[in-house]
Every structure is written in C-alpha cells, then in structure tokens.
Coordinates of C-alpha atoms and ligand atoms in Angstrom, one line a residue:
X14 CA 97.2 95.9 83.2
X15 CA 94.5 93.4 84.3
X16 CA 94.9 90.1 82.6
X17 CA 91.8 88.0 81.9
X18 CA 92.5 84.3 81.6
X19 CA 91.1 82.5 78.5
X20 CA 90.8 78.8 78.0
X21 CA 93.5 77.2 75.8
X22 CA 90.8 76.1 73.4
X23 CA 89.7 79.7 72.7
X24 CA 93.2 81.1 72.3
X25 CA 94.6 82.3 69.0
X26 CA 98.1 82.6 67.8
X27 CA 100.1 84.4 65.1
X28 CA 102.1 82.0 62.9
X29 CA 105.8 81.4 63.8
X30 CA 105.4 82.5 67.4
X31 CA 105.9 80.4 70.4
X32 CA 103.4 81.6 73.0
X33 CA 104.3 79.6 76.1
X34 CA 107.0 80.1 78.8
X35 CA 110.7 79.6 77.9
X36 CA 112.2 77.8 80.9
X37 CA 115.4 75.7 81.0
X38 CA 115.7 75.7 77.2
X39 CA 112.1 74.5 76.6
X40 CA 108.8 76.1 75.6
X41 CA 106.4 75.0 78.4
X42 CA 102.9 75.8 79.3
X43 CA 102.3 77.6 82.6
X44 CA 101.7 75.1 85.5
X45 CA 98.1 76.2 85.9
X46 CA 97.5 75.9 82.1
X47 CA 96.0 79.4 81.8
X48 CA 96.4 81.7 78.9
X49 CA 95.6 85.4 78.0
X50 CA 94.8 87.2 74.8
X51 CA 96.8 89.8 72.9
X52 CA 95.0 92.5 71.1
X53 CA 95.9 94.5 68.0
X54 CA 95.6 98.2 69.1
X55 CA 94.7 99.2 65.5
X56 CA 91.7 97.0 65.2
X57 CA 90.9 95.6 68.6
X58 CA 91.1 92.1 67.1
X59 CA 92.6 89.3 69.1
X60 CA 95.9 88.4 67.4
X61 CA 97.3 85.8 69.7
X62 CA 97.6 84.6 73.2
X63 CA 100.3 83.8 75.7
X64 CA 100.8 81.5 78.7
X65 CA 99.6 83.2 81.9
X66 CA 102.5 82.5 84.3
X67 CA 102.0 82.6 88.0
X68 CA 104.4 82.7 91.0
X69 CA 105.3 79.0 90.7
X70 CA 106.3 79.5 87.1
X71 CA 108.5 82.5 88.1
X72 CA 110.2 80.2 90.7
X73 CA 110.8 77.5 88.1
X74 CA 112.5 80.0 85.8
X75 CA 114.7 81.4 88.6
X76 CA 115.7 77.9 89.6
X77 CA 116.7 77.1 86.0
X78 CA 118.7 80.3 85.7
X79 CA 120.4 79.6 89.1
X80 CA 121.4 76.0 87.9
X81 CA 122.8 77.4 84.7
X82 CA 124.8 80.1 86.4
X83 CA 128.0 78.2 87.5
X84 CA 128.8 76.9 84.0
X85 CA 127.8 80.0 82.1
X86 CA 129.7 82.4 84.5
X87 CA 132.9 80.3 84.1
X88 CA 132.6 79.8 80.3
X89 CA 135.1 81.7 78.2
X90 CA 134.0 85.3 77.4
X91 CA 135.0 84.4 73.8
X92 CA 132.6 81.5 73.7
X93 CA 129.8 83.6 75.2
X94 CA 130.6 86.2 72.6
X95 CA 130.2 83.7 69.7
X96 CA 126.7 82.6 70.9
X97 CA 125.6 86.2 71.4
X98 CA 126.9 87.2 67.9
X99 CA 125.0 84.3 66.4
X100 CA 121.8 85.4 68.2
X101 CA 122.2 88.9 66.8
X102 CA 122.6 87.6 63.3
X103 CA 119.5 85.4 63.7
X104 CA 117.5 88.4 64.9
X105 CA 118.6 90.3 61.8
X106 CA 117.7 87.4 59.5
X107 CA 114.2 87.1 61.1
X108 CA 113.5 90.8 61.4
X109 CA 110.6 90.9 58.9
X110 CA 108.6 88.2 60.8
X111 CA 109.3 89.7 64.2
X112 CA 108.5 93.2 62.9
X113 CA 105.0 92.1 61.8
X114 CA 104.4 90.5 65.2
X115 CA 105.5 93.6 67.0
X116 CA 103.3 95.9 64.9
X117 CA 100.3 93.7 65.4
X118 CA 100.6 93.6 69.2
X119 CA 102.0 97.1 69.8
X120 CA 100.6 99.2 67.0
X121 CA 103.8 101.0 65.7
X122 CA 104.3 101.1 61.9
X123 CA 106.4 98.2 60.5
X124 CA 109.4 100.5 59.6
X125 CA 109.5 101.5 63.3
X126 CA 109.2 97.9 64.4
X127 CA 112.0 97.0 62.1
X128 CA 114.2 99.8 63.4
X129 CA 113.6 98.7 67.0
X130 CA 114.5 95.1 66.3
X131 CA 117.6 95.9 64.3
X132 CA 118.8 98.2 67.0
X133 CA 118.2 95.4 69.5
X134 CA 120.5 93.1 67.3
X135 CA 123.2 95.8 67.3
X136 CA 123.0 96.0 71.1
X137 CA 123.5 92.2 71.4
X138 CA 126.4 92.3 69.0
X139 CA 128.0 95.3 70.9
X140 CA 127.9 93.4 74.2
X141 CA 129.2 90.3 72.5
X142 CA 132.4 92.4 72.1
X143 CA 132.2 94.3 75.3
X144 CA 132.2 91.1 77.4
X145 CA 135.8 90.5 76.2
X146 CA 136.9 93.8 77.7
X147 CA 136.0 93.2 81.4
X148 CA 139.2 94.2 83.2
X149 CA 140.7 94.0 86.7
X150 CA 143.4 95.8 88.6
X151 CA 146.7 95.2 90.2
X152 CA 147.0 97.6 93.2
X153 CA 150.3 99.1 94.5
X154 CA 150.3 97.8 98.2
X155 CA 151.2 99.7 101.3
X156 CA 153.3 96.7 102.5
X157 CA 155.9 95.1 100.3
X158 CA 154.8 91.7 101.7
X159 CA 151.3 91.7 100.2
X160 CA 149.7 92.0 96.8
X161 CA 146.2 93.2 95.9
X162 CA 144.2 92.2 92.9
X163 CA 140.8 93.5 92.0
X164 CA 138.6 91.3 89.8
X165 CA 135.1 91.7 88.4
X166 CA 132.7 88.8 88.5
X167 CA 129.1 88.3 87.3
X168 CA 126.6 89.3 89.9
X169 CA 124.4 86.2 89.5
X170 CA 120.8 85.7 88.2
X171 CA 119.5 88.9 86.6
X172 CA 115.8 89.7 86.3
X173 CA 114.8 91.8 83.3
X174 CA 111.4 93.6 83.4
X175 CA 110.3 95.6 80.4
X176 CA 107.4 97.8 79.2
X177 CA 105.3 97.5 76.1
X178 CA 106.5 100.6 74.2
X179 CA 109.8 99.2 73.1
X180 CA 109.7 95.6 74.4
X181 CA 112.3 94.1 72.1
X182 CA 114.8 96.9 72.2
X183 CA 114.6 97.4 76.0
X184 CA 115.0 93.7 76.6
X185 CA 118.1 93.5 74.5
X186 CA 119.6 96.3 76.6
X187 CA 119.3 94.0 79.5
X188 CA 120.1 90.6 78.0
X189 CA 123.2 91.7 76.1
X190 CA 125.3 93.0 79.0
X191 CA 124.0 90.4 81.5
X192 CA 124.8 87.4 79.3
X193 CA 128.1 88.8 78.1
X194 CA 129.1 89.4 81.7
X195 CA 128.4 85.7 82.6
X196 CA 125.1 86.3 84.3
X197 CA 122.0 84.2 83.6
X198 CA 118.6 85.9 83.2
X199 CA 114.9 85.6 83.6
X200 CA 112.9 88.0 81.4
X201 CA 109.4 89.3 82.3
X202 CA 108.0 90.8 79.1
X203 CA 105.0 93.2 79.2
X204 CA 101.6 91.4 79.2
X205 CA 100.4 93.7 76.4
X206 CA 103.3 92.8 74.0
X207 CA 104.9 89.4 74.7
X208 CA 104.9 87.9 71.2
X209 CA 107.8 89.6 69.4
X210 CA 109.9 89.0 72.5
X211 CA 109.2 85.3 72.3
X212 CA 110.5 85.3 68.7
X213 CA 113.7 87.0 69.9
X214 CA 114.0 84.3 72.7
X215 CA 113.9 81.7 69.9
X216 CA 116.8 83.4 68.2
X217 CA 118.9 82.9 71.3
X218 CA 117.8 79.3 71.6
X219 CA 118.7 78.6 68.0
X220 CA 122.1 80.3 68.5
X221 CA 123.1 77.5 70.8
X222 CA 122.6 79.2 74.2
X223 CA 122.9 76.5 76.9
X224 CA 119.6 75.7 78.6
X225 CA 118.7 77.8 81.6
X226 CA 120.9 80.7 80.7
X227 CA 118.0 82.7 79.3
X228 CA 114.4 82.2 80.5
X229 CA 111.1 84.0 80.0
X230 CA 107.9 84.1 82.0
X231 CA 104.9 86.0 80.8
X232 CA 102.2 87.0 83.4
X233 CA 101.0 89.8 85.7
X234 CA 103.7 92.2 87.0
X235 CA 102.1 92.2 90.4
X236 CA 102.5 88.4 90.6
X237 CA 105.3 87.1 88.3
X238 CA 107.2 90.3 88.4
X239 CA 107.1 90.6 92.2
X240 CA 108.1 87.0 92.7
X241 CA 111.1 87.5 90.4
X242 CA 112.1 90.6 92.3
X243 CA 111.6 89.4 95.8
X244 CA 112.8 85.8 95.5
X245 CA 116.3 85.4 97.0
X246 CA 117.6 83.6 93.9
X247 CA 117.7 86.8 91.8
X248 CA 120.7 89.1 92.5
X249 CA 120.1 91.9 90.2
X250 CA 116.9 93.5 89.0
X251 CA 116.9 95.6 85.8
X252 CA 113.6 97.3 85.2
X253 CA 112.2 99.7 82.6
X254 CA 108.8 100.9 83.5
X255 CA 106.8 103.7 85.2
X256 CA 108.1 105.5 88.3
X257 CA 105.4 103.9 90.4
X258 CA 106.4 100.4 89.4
X259 CA 110.1 101.3 90.1
X260 CA 109.1 102.5 93.6
X261 CA 107.4 99.2 94.4
X262 CA 110.3 97.2 93.0
X263 CA 112.8 99.2 95.1
X264 CA 110.8 98.3 98.2
X265 CA 110.7 94.6 97.3
X266 CA 114.4 94.5 96.3
X267 CA 115.4 96.2 99.5
X268 CA 114.5 93.0 101.5
X269 CA 117.5 91.2 100.1
X270 CA 119.6 94.3 99.3
X271 CA 119.6 93.5 95.6
X272 CA 121.4 95.5 92.9
X273 CA 119.0 97.6 90.9
X274 CA 118.9 99.4 87.6
X275 CA 115.8 101.5 87.3
X276 CA 114.9 103.1 84.0
X277 CA 111.6 104.9 84.8
X278 CA 109.3 107.7 83.5
X279 CA 110.3 110.9 81.8
X280 CA 108.9 114.4 81.1
X281 CA 111.4 115.8 78.6
X282 CA 111.7 119.5 77.7
X283 CA 113.0 120.9 74.5
X284 CA 114.3 124.5 74.5
X285 CA 114.4 126.2 71.2
X286 CA 116.5 129.4 71.2
X287 CA 115.8 132.2 68.8
X288 CA 119.0 131.5 66.8
X289 CA 118.1 127.9 66.2
X290 CA 117.8 126.4 62.7
X291 CA 114.0 126.1 62.8
X292 CA 114.0 123.9 59.7
X293 CA 115.7 121.3 62.0
X294 CA 114.2 122.2 65.4
X295 CA 110.5 122.2 64.4
X296 CA 110.4 118.7 62.8
X297 CA 112.7 117.4 65.6
X298 CA 110.4 118.7 68.3
X299 CA 107.3 117.4 66.5
X300 CA 108.7 114.0 65.7
X301 CA 109.9 113.5 69.3
X302 CA 106.4 114.5 70.6
X303 CA 104.4 112.3 68.2
X304 CA 106.5 109.3 67.2
X305 CA 105.2 106.0 68.7
X306 CA 102.2 108.2 69.5
X307 CA 104.2 110.0 72.2
X308 CA 104.6 106.7 74.1
X309 CA 108.3 107.1 74.6
X310 CA 110.1 107.7 77.9
X311 CA 112.3 110.4 76.2
X312 CA 109.4 111.9 74.2
X313 CA 109.2 115.7 74.1
X314 CA 106.6 116.6 76.6
X315 CA 107.2 120.4 76.8
X316 CA 108.3 122.7 74.0
X317 CA 109.9 126.0 75.3
X318 CA 110.5 128.4 72.5
X319 CA 111.9 131.9 72.7
X320 CA 109.0 134.4 72.6
X321 CA 110.3 136.0 69.4
X322 CA 109.8 132.6 67.6
X323 CA 107.3 130.8 69.7
X324 CA 104.4 131.5 67.2
X325 CA 106.5 130.2 64.3
X326 CA 107.4 127.1 66.3
X327 CA 103.8 126.4 67.3
X328 CA 102.6 126.9 63.7
X329 CA 105.4 124.7 62.4
X330 CA 104.4 121.9 64.8
X331 CA 100.8 122.2 63.7
X332 CA 101.8 121.9 60.0
X333 CA 103.8 118.8 60.8
X334 CA 100.9 117.3 62.7
X335 CA 98.5 118.0 59.9
X336 CA 100.6 116.1 57.4
X337 CA 101.3 113.0 59.5
X338 CA 100.2 109.7 57.8
X339 CA 98.2 108.0 60.6
X340 CA 96.8 104.5 60.2
X341 CA 97.2 100.8 60.9
X342 CA 100.9 99.9 61.3
X343 CA 100.8 97.2 58.7
X344 CA 99.5 99.6 55.9
X345 CA 102.2 100.8 53.6
X346 CA 103.2 104.4 53.9
X347 CA 101.8 104.8 57.4
X348 CA 104.1 106.8 59.7
X349 CA 102.1 106.9 62.9
X350 CA 99.9 104.1 64.4
X351 CA 97.3 103.9 67.1
X352 CA 98.0 104.3 70.8
X353 CA 98.3 101.0 72.7
X354 CA 95.0 100.9 74.5
X355 CA 92.0 102.9 75.8
X356 CA 93.6 103.6 79.2
X357 CA 96.5 105.4 77.5
X358 CA 94.1 107.3 75.2
X359 CA 91.9 108.3 78.1
X360 CA 94.9 109.6 80.1
X361 CA 95.9 111.7 77.1
X362 CA 92.3 113.1 76.8
X363 CA 92.3 113.9 80.5
X364 CA 95.7 115.8 80.3
X365 CA 94.4 117.8 77.3
X366 CA 91.1 118.7 79.0
X367 CA 92.9 119.7 82.1
X368 CA 95.1 122.1 80.0
X369 CA 92.1 123.5 78.2
X370 CA 90.2 124.1 81.5
X371 CA 93.2 125.9 82.9
X372 CA 93.3 128.3 79.9
X373 CA 95.5 126.7 77.2
X374 CA 94.6 127.1 73.5
X375 CA 94.1 124.1 71.3
X376 CA 95.8 124.6 68.0
X377 CA 95.3 121.2 66.5
X378 CA 94.0 117.7 67.5
X379 CA 92.5 117.0 70.9
X380 CA 90.3 114.3 69.6
X381 CA 90.2 111.0 67.6
X382 CA 90.7 111.1 63.8
X383 CA 87.4 110.7 61.9
X384 CA 86.7 107.9 59.4
X385 CA 86.0 104.2 59.2
X386 CA 89.6 103.1 59.2
X387 CA 90.0 104.7 62.7
X388 CA 86.8 103.6 64.2
X389 CA 88.0 100.4 66.0
X390 CA 91.6 101.3 66.9
X391 CA 92.9 103.4 69.7
X392 CA 93.7 106.4 67.5
X393 CA 94.2 109.9 68.7
X394 CA 95.2 113.0 66.7
X395 CA 98.5 114.6 67.4
X396 CA 97.7 117.5 69.5
X397 CA 99.3 121.0 69.8
X398 CA 98.6 123.3 72.7
X399 CA 99.6 127.0 73.2
X400 CA 99.4 129.3 76.1
X401 CA 100.3 126.5 78.6
X402 CA 101.4 127.2 82.2
X403 CA 103.5 125.2 84.7
X404 CA 100.4 124.1 86.8
X405 CA 98.9 122.1 83.9
X406 CA 99.3 118.3 84.0
X407 CA 100.8 118.3 80.5
X408 CA 103.7 120.4 81.9
X409 CA 104.2 118.3 85.0
X410 CA 103.2 114.7 84.5
X411 CA 104.2 112.1 81.9
X412 CA 101.3 112.2 79.4
X413 CA 102.6 109.2 77.4
X414 CA 100.5 110.4 74.5
X415 CA 100.9 112.6 71.3
X416 CA 100.6 116.0 72.9
X417 CA 103.0 119.0 72.2
X418 CA 102.4 121.9 74.5
X419 CA 104.3 125.1 73.4
X420 CA 105.3 127.7 76.0
X421 CA 107.1 131.0 75.3
X422 CA 110.2 132.2 77.3
X423 CA 112.3 135.3 77.3
X424 CA 115.1 134.5 79.9
X425 CA 117.7 131.8 79.7
X426 CA 118.0 131.0 83.4
X427 CA 114.2 131.2 83.9
X428 CA 113.6 128.6 81.1
X429 CA 116.2 126.3 82.5
X430 CA 114.6 126.5 85.9
X431 CA 111.2 125.7 84.4
X432 CA 112.6 122.8 82.4
X433 CA 114.1 121.4 85.6
X434 CA 110.9 121.9 87.7
X435 CA 109.7 118.3 87.5
X436 CA 110.3 115.1 89.4
X437 CA 111.7 113.5 86.3
X438 CA 115.2 113.8 84.8
X439 CA 115.6 111.4 81.9
X440 CA 116.2 113.5 78.7
X441 CA 116.3 117.2 77.6
X442 CA 116.9 118.8 74.3
X443 CA 118.4 122.2 73.3
X444 CA 118.3 123.7 69.8
X445 CA 120.7 126.7 69.2
X446 CA 123.5 127.6 66.9
X447 CA 125.5 129.2 69.7
X448 CA 128.0 126.9 71.4
X449 CA 128.1 128.8 74.6
X450 CA 124.3 128.8 75.0
X451 CA 124.2 125.1 74.2
X452 CA 126.8 124.2 76.8
X453 CA 125.4 126.6 79.4
X454 CA 122.0 124.9 79.1
X455 CA 123.3 121.4 78.8
X456 CA 125.4 121.7 82.0
X457 CA 122.5 123.0 84.0
X458 CA 119.7 120.8 82.7
X459 CA 118.9 118.0 85.3
X460 CA 118.7 115.0 83.0
X461 CA 120.7 111.8 82.3
X462 CA 120.9 112.7 78.6
X463 CA 120.9 116.1 76.9
X464 CA 120.6 116.3 73.1
X465 CA 122.1 119.5 71.5
X466 CA 120.5 119.9 68.0
X467 CA 119.4 116.3 68.1
X468 CA 116.2 114.8 69.4
X469 CA 117.4 111.4 70.7
X470 CA 119.8 110.8 73.6
X471 CA 120.2 107.0 73.0
X472 CA 123.6 106.0 71.6
X473 CA 124.7 102.4 71.7
X474 CA 128.2 103.2 73.2
X475 CA 127.1 105.9 75.7
X476 CA 125.3 105.5 79.1
X477 CA 121.5 105.9 79.1
X478 CA 119.5 106.6 82.2
X479 CA 117.8 109.0 84.5
X480 CA 118.3 111.5 87.3
X481 CA 115.7 112.1 90.1
X482 CA 112.6 110.0 89.8
X483 CA 113.5 108.8 86.3
X484 CA 115.6 106.2 88.1
X485 CA 119.3 105.3 88.5
X486 CA 121.9 103.1 87.1
X487 CA 122.8 103.1 83.4
X488 CA 122.2 100.9 80.4
X489 CA 124.1 100.8 77.1
X490 CA 127.8 101.6 76.8
X491 CA 130.4 100.0 79.1
X492 CA 128.3 101.2 82.1
X493 CA 125.6 98.7 81.0
X494 CA 127.9 95.7 81.6
X495 CA 129.5 97.3 84.8
X496 CA 126.1 97.0 86.4
X497 CA 126.1 93.2 86.0
X498 CA 129.5 92.8 87.7
X499 CA 130.5 92.5 91.3
X500 CA 133.9 93.8 92.5
X501 CA 136.2 91.5 94.4
X502 CA 139.5 92.4 96.1
X503 CA 141.9 89.5 96.5
X504 CA 144.8 90.2 98.9
X505 CA 147.8 87.9 98.9
X506 CA 150.1 87.9 101.9
X507 CA 153.3 86.1 103.0
X508 CA 155.4 87.5 100.1
Ligands
LIG20 P1 104.6 99.6 83.9 O1 105.5 100.2 85.0 O2 103.2 99.5 84.1 O3 105.2 98.1 83.5 C1 106.5 97.9 83.1 C2 106.8 96.4 83.4 O4 106.8 96.2 84.9 C3 105.8 95.4 82.9 O5 106.4 94.3 82.4 C4 104.9 95.1 84.1 O6 104.2 93.9 84.0 C5 105.9 95.1 85.2 N1 105.4 95.4 86.5 C6 104.3 96.2 86.8 N2 104.1 96.2 88.2 C7 105.1 95.4 88.7 C8 105.5 95.0 90.0 N3 104.8 95.4 91.1 N4 106.5 94.2 90.2 C9 107.3 93.8 89.2 N5 107.0 94.1 87.9 C10 105.9 94.9 87.6 O7 105.0 100.5 82.6 P2 104.4 100.4 81.1 O8 103.0 101.0 81.1 O9 104.5 99.0 80.6 O10 105.4 101.4 80.3 C11 105.3 102.7 80.3 C12 106.3 103.3 81.3 O11 107.6 102.9 81.1 C13 106.3 104.9 81.2 O12 106.4 105.5 82.5 C14 107.7 105.1 80.5 O13 108.3 106.4 80.7 C15 108.5 104.0 81.1 N6 109.7 103.8 80.2 C16 110.9 104.2 80.7 C17 112.0 104.0 79.8 C18 113.4 104.4 80.3 O14 114.3 104.0 79.6 N7 113.5 105.2 81.4 C19 111.8 103.5 78.6 C20 110.6 103.1 78.1 C21 109.5 103.2 79.0

C-alpha cells in the first residue's frame, strides 16, 4: 500500500483511539511528525489517521524492546501470566468499542469484528496459561561423571507483522506466545487498519505491562517493516502476509540468520463427495468463499464437487449468494460488508474476467451490487462460476475476493491431484460421510490444516500454518510458544 502523508492539522480521529506510536510504554508521535489517513471501505470516508513511522521510529521501538528484555525474560512465568490474563479481560470489556473501530477501518460487519476480537482475547488467555508449561529435560548421560540438562529460554526481541484482514486476531496470535515465553515485542500493524490494534495495545498498557515489553510502530512495510526485520536487535520475525512479502522478509532475515514464522497466502480447495450431507456442505463452502468478502487466507478458492452432484452444489451456492445481506458493516442485520479497497476489487474483477475469457460460465455476481447504498464503498457481489478449468487464475492464484468456482470431478485420486496442484498449502476441506474416504483424502492433501465436514481449520489449541509457499512454522497451540524459545544444553562435569 502506498501511504500518502497528511499534515497533523488535517488529520481526523475516531474517539477513544490512540493514533500515535506506542514505544517504551508511551504514546508518541513519529519523529518526523507525519501522519496518514484511514478510510472506511464502506463509504470511502476518512475515519481517522495514524502516525506515519519511519526507520528511525522502528529503531526506537526495537531499542525499547531490547532494554525491557532482561527483566521481562527473568520475571516469573506466573507474574507474566497475571498481566496477560488482565489484558485479555480488558479486551473483552472493551470489545464493543474496538469492534466499531475495526468495522470502520476494515469493513467487516460488527458481529464478525466482535468475534475476531473475542477470539484474540481467548488467545491471550490461553498463552497466559501455556507460559507456565514451558519444560526442560534431564538427559541420561553416556558417562556417569556428567549430567546434561536441556532448558528452553526466550529467543529475544520478536517482531510481529500482520495483514489487514484479521489485524487484531493475528496480532494476538503473535503477542500471546511471545510475551508468555518471556520475549519482548515490536508490532507493525497494517497501514490500512492500525486503529483497532491501537486499542488492543492500550489494554496491555492498562493491564500493567512494564514499559518497553510491547511496542507498536505504524508505517510503510517497505520501510518500518524492513527495518524491524533487518535490524540486528530483533531475533525472531513472525509475519502473516502475502507470499511475496514473506519471500522478501526471508531474504532480509537471512542476513542475521533470524528465526522466522511465515504465515502466507493460500488457495484452499474444498472437495464435496457424492455421499456428503449437502445441507451442511453447500452453506459451508459458500460461507468460507464469501465471508469477509473472500479476504481470508483459508477462504475456499476452489469447489470440487462429484459430477453427480456438482449441479446441485453450484445451484446451492448461487442460492446462498442471492440471499446474503450485504451492506455497511455498522448497519444492523448486515452479514457481509465491502471489500477493503479498489485494488482488491480490481484483482477480483480481473480473475473473474480471465475465467470468463477462458470459457467459464457466470452463474451469479461478477459485478458490483446496484443501488445508492453501495455507490461509494468497495462492494462486489458474491460470484459463482461453473465450467472452470485448471489453467484459470481463479483456480491457481489467490483471488482474495468473493469468488466461488465450481468444478466437477469423477475420480478420487485425480481430484486430490488437482487440489494439490498449486504452490500453496494452507488449508483444504473435505465433505463426506465415509470415514475411509475422509481419511484417505485428508492424508494426501498437501496442506497444514485439513477440515473434515468443517470449514475452518483454526483451533486455539492446535497448530496452524502452511506447507509449500504458504509458509512455515506454526502458530496457536503449544507449537506457537515453542517458536519463541531457544534450546540450551547445559552439561555438568566433574561428578
Ligand atoms: P501484505 O503482504 O501486503 O502485508 C502484510 C504486512 O506486511 C503488512 O503489515 C505490510 O505493511 C507488511 N509488509 C509489506 N511489505 C513488507 C516488507 N517488505 N517488509 C516487512 N513488512 C512488509 O499482505 P496484506 O495485503 O496485508 O494481506 C493479505 C495477505 O495475507 C494474503 O496473501 C493472505 O493470504 C495473507 N494472510 C495469510 C494468513 C495466514 O495465516 N497464512 C492469514 C491472513 C492473511
């Protein structure tokens, strides 16, 4: 995203939102004094502004995190847990305020914002407990004169970089394990949606977190993000974003051989077998294609349905799409909001036209909804395509828009091969009543998470992450905290 600086005098702000940088326990303006605007995707109104951090601000935040590390890493895990638990409770108390902010900057309906924020609070609470369960080992030695202990210690300053589609949630996935493990952290929120994240930062401050343990710098990824990644003060980089951003971050992190967790793009298939309960499978496929306007890394991008039921599946998805209540995220009863911006909408349009040019049939959508209430926002109708082939962009690339292409299949191994024929490997879904088919497919699908008769692979206590170019490393579960810990072998002799 290109950021255009605005003068502080022209900048606007939502109530109850700090919009500057959070460094060393203080809200401070960027050193250069610049700001940038935040736009409501449903109206194109400017709803606030944030401090435009630069490299020097990123360095200030890293230095604060580095100073805070010795005391925080040596604090009792139980003391860290108490503060994290308080922060989780404050996030829950303030959920309504934060949800309105998130909806205004991101576009998703308020109930979805609320769900995202409350899940984020659960993640912080979970890690407040998980931090108490970091264990070591006592190894049986070869020699009777030595002893070997293995201990786990926090890796150091962690950098957390997050995208705009779930900014609060995905940040808590990084803050929770890092702080519970004894690391300190610098967050780089997305420039499109930094405001709800700021409110979450305030919850940590109010929970009594010592200064410097958690810091936040808003600003361009290419500048602030790159400084945070490349600067020798950070020891672990945890990024959720596109695969191209992940590639660039890998290059930068390689210079100092930093620990990386990369949660990158996806292109998830759903396979609906002929024995599936279609009353579950069709809404599950449609919801996972259209929810958050398809702007989800684990969104269904391809629907493969057995040829005996593919017509019924396609018609069912169209029916679902026709009845979706689309509108501004603040309006009561709205289930689906606008897309984030014109760039995302244009990418969706171009994927749809590519499919149509290559012979797909448009069953529904493929354009903006009509009417005054949609005229200023980045709305796009949920779109259903049939007769799609593997060469089409919708079947190969991450559309990141509300498009559901339906393809028919008639052979189990062939459909699994097609489902795997992508550079991505984040999530895959299988709908069938047959246990053998379900496990056969689940074991062969190349993805970090496979849902059987369920359209979501995120589960707080289970590892989440990708295969192939969807990244590596895992978040959530105990694996999430493992990635914030170094292993040390202590060998004792002379016994
Ligand atoms: P993006 O890659 O453009 O940006 C993500 C973050 O990285 C932003 O904060 C951005 O400022 C920062 N950034 C960009 N360039 C950088 C650089 N060179 N160095 C350091 N930081 C940089 O992604 P986006 O458009 O915000 O989000 C959409 C993408 O995120 C999609 O590809 C989606 O699949 C992916 N995503 C993945 C997951 C997952 O868990 N795997 C979850 C949500 C979103």
